[in-house]
Each structure stands twice: as structure tokens, then as C-alpha cells.
Coordinates of C-alpha atoms and ligand atoms in Angstrom, one line a residue:
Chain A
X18 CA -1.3 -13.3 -9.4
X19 CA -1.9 -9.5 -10.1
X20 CA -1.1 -6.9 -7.1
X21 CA -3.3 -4.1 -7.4
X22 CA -3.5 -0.6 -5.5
X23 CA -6.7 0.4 -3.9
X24 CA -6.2 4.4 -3.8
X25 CA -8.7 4.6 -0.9
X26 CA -7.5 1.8 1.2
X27 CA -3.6 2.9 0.4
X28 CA -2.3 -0.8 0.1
X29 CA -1.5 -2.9 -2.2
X30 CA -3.3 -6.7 -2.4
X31 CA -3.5 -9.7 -4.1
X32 CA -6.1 -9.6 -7.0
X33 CA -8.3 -12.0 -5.4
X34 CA -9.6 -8.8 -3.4
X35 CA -10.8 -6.6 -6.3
X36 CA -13.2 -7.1 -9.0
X37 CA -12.1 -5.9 -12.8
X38 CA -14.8 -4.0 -14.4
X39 CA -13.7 -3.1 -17.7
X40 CA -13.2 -0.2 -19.8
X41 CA -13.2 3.1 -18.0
X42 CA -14.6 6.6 -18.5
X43 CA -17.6 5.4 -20.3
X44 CA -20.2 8.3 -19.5
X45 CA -23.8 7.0 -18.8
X46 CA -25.8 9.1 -21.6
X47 CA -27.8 12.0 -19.6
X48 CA -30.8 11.1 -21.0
X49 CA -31.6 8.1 -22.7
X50 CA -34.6 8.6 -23.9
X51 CA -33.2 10.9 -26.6
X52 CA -30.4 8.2 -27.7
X53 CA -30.6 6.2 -30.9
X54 CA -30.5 2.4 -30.4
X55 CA -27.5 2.7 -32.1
X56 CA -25.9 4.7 -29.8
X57 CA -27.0 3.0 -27.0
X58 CA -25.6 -0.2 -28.6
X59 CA -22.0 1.5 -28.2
X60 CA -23.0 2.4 -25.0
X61 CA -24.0 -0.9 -23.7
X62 CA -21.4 -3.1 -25.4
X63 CA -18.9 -1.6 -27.9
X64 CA -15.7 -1.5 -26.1
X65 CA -12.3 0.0 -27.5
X66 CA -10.1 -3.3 -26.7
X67 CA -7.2 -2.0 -26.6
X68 CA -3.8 -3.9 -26.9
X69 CA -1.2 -2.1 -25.1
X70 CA -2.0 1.0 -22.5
X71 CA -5.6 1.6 -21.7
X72 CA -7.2 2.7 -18.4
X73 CA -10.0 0.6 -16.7
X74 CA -12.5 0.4 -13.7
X75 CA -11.9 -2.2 -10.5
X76 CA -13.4 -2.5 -7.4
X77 CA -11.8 -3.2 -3.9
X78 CA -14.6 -5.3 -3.9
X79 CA -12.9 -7.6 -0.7
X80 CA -11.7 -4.6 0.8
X81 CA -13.3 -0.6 1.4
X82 CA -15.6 -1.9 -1.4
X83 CA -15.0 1.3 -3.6
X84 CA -14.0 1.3 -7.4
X85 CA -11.1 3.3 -9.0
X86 CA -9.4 3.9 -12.1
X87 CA -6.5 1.4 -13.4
X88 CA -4.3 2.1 -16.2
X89 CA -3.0 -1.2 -17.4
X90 CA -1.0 -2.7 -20.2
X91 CA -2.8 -5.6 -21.8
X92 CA 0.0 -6.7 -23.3
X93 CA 2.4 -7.4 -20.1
X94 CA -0.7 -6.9 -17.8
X95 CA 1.7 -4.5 -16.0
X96 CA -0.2 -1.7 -14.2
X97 CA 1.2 1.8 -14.6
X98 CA -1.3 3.4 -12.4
X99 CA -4.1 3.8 -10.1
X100 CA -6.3 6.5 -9.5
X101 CA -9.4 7.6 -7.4
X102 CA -12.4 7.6 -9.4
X103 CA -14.1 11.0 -10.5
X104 CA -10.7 11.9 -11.5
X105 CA -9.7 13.0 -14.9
X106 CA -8.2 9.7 -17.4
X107 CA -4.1 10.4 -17.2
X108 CA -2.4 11.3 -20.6
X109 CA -2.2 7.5 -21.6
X110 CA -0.4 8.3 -24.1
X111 CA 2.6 9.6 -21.9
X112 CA 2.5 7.0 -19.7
X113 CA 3.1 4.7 -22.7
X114 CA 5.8 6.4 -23.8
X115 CA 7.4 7.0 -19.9
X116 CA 7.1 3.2 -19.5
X117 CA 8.5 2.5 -23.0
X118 CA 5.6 1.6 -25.1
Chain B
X25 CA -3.8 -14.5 29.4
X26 CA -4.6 -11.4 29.5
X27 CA -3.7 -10.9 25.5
X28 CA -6.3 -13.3 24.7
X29 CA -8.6 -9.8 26.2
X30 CA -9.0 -8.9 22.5
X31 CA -10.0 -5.6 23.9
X32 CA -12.8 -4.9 26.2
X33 CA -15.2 -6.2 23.4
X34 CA -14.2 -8.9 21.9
X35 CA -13.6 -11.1 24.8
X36 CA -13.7 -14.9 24.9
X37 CA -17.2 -16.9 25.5
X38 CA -16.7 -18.5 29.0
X39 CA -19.2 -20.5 28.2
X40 CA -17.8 -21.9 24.5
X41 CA -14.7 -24.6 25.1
X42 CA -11.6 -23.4 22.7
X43 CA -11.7 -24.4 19.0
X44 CA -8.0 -24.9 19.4
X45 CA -5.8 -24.0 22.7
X46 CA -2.1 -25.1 22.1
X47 CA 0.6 -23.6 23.7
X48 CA 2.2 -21.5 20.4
X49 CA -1.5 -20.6 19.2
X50 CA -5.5 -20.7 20.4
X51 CA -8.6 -19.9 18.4
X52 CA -11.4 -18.8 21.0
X53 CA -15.0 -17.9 20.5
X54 CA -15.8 -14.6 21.0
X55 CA -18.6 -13.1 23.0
X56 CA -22.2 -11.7 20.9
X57 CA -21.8 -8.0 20.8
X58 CA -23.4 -5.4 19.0
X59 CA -22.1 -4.4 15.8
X60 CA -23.6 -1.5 14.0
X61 CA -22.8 -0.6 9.9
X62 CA -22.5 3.1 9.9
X63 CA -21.9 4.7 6.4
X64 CA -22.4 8.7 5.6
X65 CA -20.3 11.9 4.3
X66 CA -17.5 13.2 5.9
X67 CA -20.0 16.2 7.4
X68 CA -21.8 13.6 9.1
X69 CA -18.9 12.5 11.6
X70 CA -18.2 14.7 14.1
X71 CA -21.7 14.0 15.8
X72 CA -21.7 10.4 14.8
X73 CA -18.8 9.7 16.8
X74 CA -19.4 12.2 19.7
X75 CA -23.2 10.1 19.6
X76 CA -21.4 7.2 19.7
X77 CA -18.5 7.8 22.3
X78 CA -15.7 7.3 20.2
X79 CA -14.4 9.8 17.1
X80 CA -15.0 7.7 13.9
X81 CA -11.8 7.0 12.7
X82 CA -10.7 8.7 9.3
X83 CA -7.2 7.1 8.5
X84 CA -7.6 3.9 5.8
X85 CA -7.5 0.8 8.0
X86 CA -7.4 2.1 11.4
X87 CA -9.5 1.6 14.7
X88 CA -10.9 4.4 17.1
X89 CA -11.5 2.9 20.8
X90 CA -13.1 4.0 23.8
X91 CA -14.2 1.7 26.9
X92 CA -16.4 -0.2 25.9
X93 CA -16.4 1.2 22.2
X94 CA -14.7 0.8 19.0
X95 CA -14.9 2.4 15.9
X96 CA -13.6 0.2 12.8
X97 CA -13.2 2.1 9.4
X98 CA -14.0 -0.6 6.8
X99 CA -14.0 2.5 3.6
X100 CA -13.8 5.9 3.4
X101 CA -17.7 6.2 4.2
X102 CA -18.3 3.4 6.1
X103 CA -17.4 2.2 9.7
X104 CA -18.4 -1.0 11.9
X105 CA -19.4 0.2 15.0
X106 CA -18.5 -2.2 18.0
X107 CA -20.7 -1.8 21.8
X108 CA -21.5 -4.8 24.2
X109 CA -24.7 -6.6 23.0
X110 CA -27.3 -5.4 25.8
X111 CA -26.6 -1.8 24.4
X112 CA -28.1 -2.4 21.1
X113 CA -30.9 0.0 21.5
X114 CA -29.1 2.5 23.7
X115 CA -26.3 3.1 21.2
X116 CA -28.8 2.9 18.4
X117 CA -31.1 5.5 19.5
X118 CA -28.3 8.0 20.4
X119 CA -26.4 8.0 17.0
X120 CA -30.0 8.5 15.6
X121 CA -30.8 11.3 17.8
X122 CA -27.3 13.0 17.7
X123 CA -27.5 13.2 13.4
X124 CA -31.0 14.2 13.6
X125 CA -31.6 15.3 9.9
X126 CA -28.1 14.5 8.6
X127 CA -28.4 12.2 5.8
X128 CA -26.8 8.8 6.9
X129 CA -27.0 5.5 7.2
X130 CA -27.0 3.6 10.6
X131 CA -27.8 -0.5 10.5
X132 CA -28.0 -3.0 13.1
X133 CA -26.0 -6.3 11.7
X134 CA -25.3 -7.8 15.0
X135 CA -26.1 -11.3 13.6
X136 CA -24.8 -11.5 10.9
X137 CA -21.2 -12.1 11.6
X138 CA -19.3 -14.3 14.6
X139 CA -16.0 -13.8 15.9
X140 CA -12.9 -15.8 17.2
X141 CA -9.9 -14.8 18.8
X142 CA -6.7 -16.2 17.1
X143 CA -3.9 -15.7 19.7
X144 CA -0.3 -16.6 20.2
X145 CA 3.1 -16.8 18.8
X146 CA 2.0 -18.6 15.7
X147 CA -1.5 -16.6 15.1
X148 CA 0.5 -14.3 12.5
X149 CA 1.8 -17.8 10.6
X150 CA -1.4 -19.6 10.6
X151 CA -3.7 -16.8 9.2
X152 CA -1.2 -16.1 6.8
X153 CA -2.0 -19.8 6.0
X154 CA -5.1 -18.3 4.2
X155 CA -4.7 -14.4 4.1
X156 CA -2.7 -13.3 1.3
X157 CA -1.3 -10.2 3.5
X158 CA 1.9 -9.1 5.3
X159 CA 0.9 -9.5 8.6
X160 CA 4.3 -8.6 10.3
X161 CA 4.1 -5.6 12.6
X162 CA 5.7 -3.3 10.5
X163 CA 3.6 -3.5 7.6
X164 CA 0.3 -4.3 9.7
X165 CA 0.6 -2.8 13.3
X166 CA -1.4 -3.6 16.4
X167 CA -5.0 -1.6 15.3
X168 CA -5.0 -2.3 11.7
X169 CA -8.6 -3.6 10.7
X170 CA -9.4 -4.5 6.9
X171 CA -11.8 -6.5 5.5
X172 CA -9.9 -9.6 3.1
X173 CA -10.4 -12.8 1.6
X174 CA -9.5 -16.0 3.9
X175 CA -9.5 -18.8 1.1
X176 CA -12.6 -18.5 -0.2
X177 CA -14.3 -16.7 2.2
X178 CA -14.5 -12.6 3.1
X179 CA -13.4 -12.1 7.0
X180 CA -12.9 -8.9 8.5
X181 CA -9.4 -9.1 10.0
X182 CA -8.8 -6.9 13.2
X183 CA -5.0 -6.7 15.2
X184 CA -5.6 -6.1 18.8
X185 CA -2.3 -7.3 20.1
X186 CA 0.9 -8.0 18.8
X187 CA 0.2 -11.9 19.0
X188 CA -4.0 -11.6 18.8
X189 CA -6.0 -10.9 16.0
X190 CA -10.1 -11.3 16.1
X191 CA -11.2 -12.6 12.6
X192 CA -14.6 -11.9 11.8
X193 CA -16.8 -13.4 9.2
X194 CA -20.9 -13.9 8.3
X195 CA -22.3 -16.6 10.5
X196 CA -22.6 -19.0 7.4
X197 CA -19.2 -18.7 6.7
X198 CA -17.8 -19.3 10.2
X199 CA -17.8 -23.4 10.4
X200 CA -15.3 -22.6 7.1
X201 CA -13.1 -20.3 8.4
X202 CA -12.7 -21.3 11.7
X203 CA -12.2 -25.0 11.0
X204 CA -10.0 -24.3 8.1
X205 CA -8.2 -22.5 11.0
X206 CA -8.0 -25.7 13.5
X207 CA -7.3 -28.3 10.9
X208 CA -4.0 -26.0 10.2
X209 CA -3.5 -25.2 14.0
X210 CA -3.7 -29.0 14.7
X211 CA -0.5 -29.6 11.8
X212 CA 1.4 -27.4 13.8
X213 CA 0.9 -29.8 17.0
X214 CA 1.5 -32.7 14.9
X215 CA 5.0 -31.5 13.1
Ligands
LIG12 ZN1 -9.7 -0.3 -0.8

């Protein structure tokens, strides 16, 4: 079982609290009624799937009930770290290299 | 006994027998109270709490009480709001009246959860039977309220005491949780 870090609640928990809600930093368009289908295709449904370091969304669904960031390696599922969200995505590419990716 | 006094709310129903009463742990009934879902910005607190009679508290996983009141945080805008059940309307009325025009969010959801008191030497052991959590003092000291997962069920999980913990679920859930609570108390007797 994964531990994960809920950034609001300040603890760490079993998995079986949170929810995983895939990719992060996916920007809602500001107005679809000007976006091509196309576009809103890759909107919808085209996700990077990324092997190794990428940065997702969970909710503390269980718990304060609030979603944050996750930076995760699919590989190990080893998770490198957690963030509020709003926040800016971390430099993934740093924390690659920091944990030796 | 006098542990088993959750706090000043969440006493035992006199009129419910135990669920479980052995010497090293008990699972009692708790009394109906009234339990308000507040949720709004951090600008919206001060009067909340001085409304309510008790500062809402803003530390992750704490409790805020005052006789007769307590003030759970549950997330970082939202608190379960604890008062004895005849005061439903009083309390209701003068959170509304003290935030005025201040956006919020005040619900009554009294009924919709039940309470039991888990108390004694092996309450820590047999929730953990079910709650994935350190539950020892250091990690979780007497105050700490979170909501978790107990099996398959949500509860919200409140430490009054050192020994006593009230667990709180949705009525529907309850049968679950609390008898998934006495079929484990009842091994302990039998070992
Ligand atoms: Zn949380």
C-alpha cells in the first residue's frame, strides 16, 4: 500500500484515504466555445503517460477532502513530492535527476 | 467512569444498554446531539466562532471546546460544529445572525451520523483493528479529530481521552462499524 501526504491535513495515510486523479496542471480552456473539437479532444482525454517522473492530482478524499499536487515515479511508484494545489508544477526535471532518474 | 464522559457532549445514552462493556474496553452509544457542517473563508471565522461560543479551530486535525461546545476542523474550510440537541435552532440562528452578509456555509446534519464511545485500555488496539493510523499518543494526542476509513466505511475519529475515542459515522453505516467493533471486542474476551 502507497503512503501519501495530504499537504493540508500535514500527515501521511494509507492510500485507501485519497483518491488518484490523474495528470496534473491540465488548464480548463477559458472559453470553450472558441476551441476546435480537436483541441478539446486533447483536453478531454489526451494524457502525456509518462514513464518515470511526472506530477499528478489526488484528493484526501477520506480525509479534509481537498486535492493537491503529487509528483510520482511511475516506474517505482515512489513519490517525490507533494504540493498544495494552485501552486506552480516543481522543476520535474530536477527532481529526477536529485532522486537519480 | 468518568473517562467514559467523552466530553460534555458526547456522553453515553442512559437509556441504550452497552454494545460491548468488558473490563479492558466498552463501546457505548452516544447521546443525539446537534452537529452543524460549517464551511467558509478564513475571513469568515472570527464571528463564526465568537457566534458560536467557541474559536473555530485553525490547526489541521485539532478540536476547539467550550462547555457545552466543540469546534471540530474536518479541512482547512470546513468544521463540524458540536452543541446539545435541544439547541439546534438557538445555535443555528446565532451563527446566521453573527456572519450576517459573509459568504458561508452553515448546515444542519444532526441525523445523519451516530456516535459510540470506544473506551478503555484496549480502545487504541481494537480500532486500530480497522483504522490504518498510529493511534499512540505521541503521534495522535488526546484532541486529534480526522475523518478516515474504518474497513470499508468513512468514520470521523475523535480522541477525547487518553483511553476514549468517539467514532462517528452516517447512520447507514453504523450497524457496520460498530458491530465490526464488538465482534473484535468479543475475541479479545474470548483469547
Ligand atoms: Zn487532508
Amino acid at each position: 500500500m502507497l503512503l501519501v501526504y495530504c499537504p493540508y491535513c500535514d500527515v501521511e495515510r494509507a492510500e485507501t484515504e485519497f483518491a488518484c486523479r490523474g495528470e496534473a496542471h491540465i488548464a480548463r480552456p477559458a472559453d470553450p466555445t472558441q476551441v476546435s473539437d480537436e483541441d478539446w479532444v486533447n483536453y478531454l482525454y489526451m494524457r502525456t503517460n509518462t514513464k518515470g517522473v511526472y506530477a499528478e492530482r489526488w484528493r484526501h478524499i477520506h480525509g479534509c477532502g481537498r486535492f493537491f499536487n503529487a509528483v510520482r515515479d511511475t516506474v517505482s511508484d515512489r513519490f517525490l513530492k507533494f504540493y498544495k494545489a494552485g501552486e506552480t508544477m516543481p522543476d520535474l526535471e530536477a527532481i529526477a535527476k536529485e532522486a537519480g532518474k | 467512569m468518568s473517562d467514559l464522559l467523552a466530553n460534555d457532549l458526547i456522553t453515553p445514552d442512559a437509556g441504550e444498554a452497552p454494545l460491548l462493556a468488558q473490563a479492558d474496553v466498552s463501546i457505548l452509544k452516544a447521546v443525539p446531539v446537534t452537529r452543524l457542517s460549517y464551511r467558509g473563508r478564513e475571513g469568515s471565522l472570527k464571528a463564526a466562532g465568537k457566534a458560536f461560543g467557541v474559536a473555530l479551530p485553525v490547526q489541521p486535525l485539532s478540536n476547539s471546546t467550550a462547555p457545552k461546545r466543540a469546534a471540530l476542523w474536518m479541512g482547512p474550510d470546513e468544521w463540524t460544529l458540536l452543541a446539545p440537541e435541544e439547541e439546534l435552532n438557538a445555535v443555528f440562528e446565532a451563527i446566521e445572525k453573527g456572519l450576517g452578509d459573509t459568504p458561508h456555509a452553515l448546515v444542519d446534519v444532526s441525523h445523519r451520523s451516530l456516535a459510540v464511545i470506544v473506551s478503555g485500555a484496549k480502545a487504541e488496539w481494537l480500532l486500530n483493528t480497522g483504522i490504518f493510523i498510529d493511534l499512540s499518543l505521541e503521534a495522535f494526542p488526546v484532541g486529534t479529530v480526522t475523518r478516515t476509513i474504518f474497513h470499508k466505511a468513512p468514520v470521523m475519529l475523535w480522541r477525547t481521552g487518553p483511553d476514549t475515542f468517539v467514532v462517528e459515522s452516517w447512520v447507514s453505516f453504523m450497524d457496520y462499524v460498530s458491530g465490526l467493533l464488538v465482534q473484535v471486542g468479543q475475541e479479545l474476551a474470548a483469547a
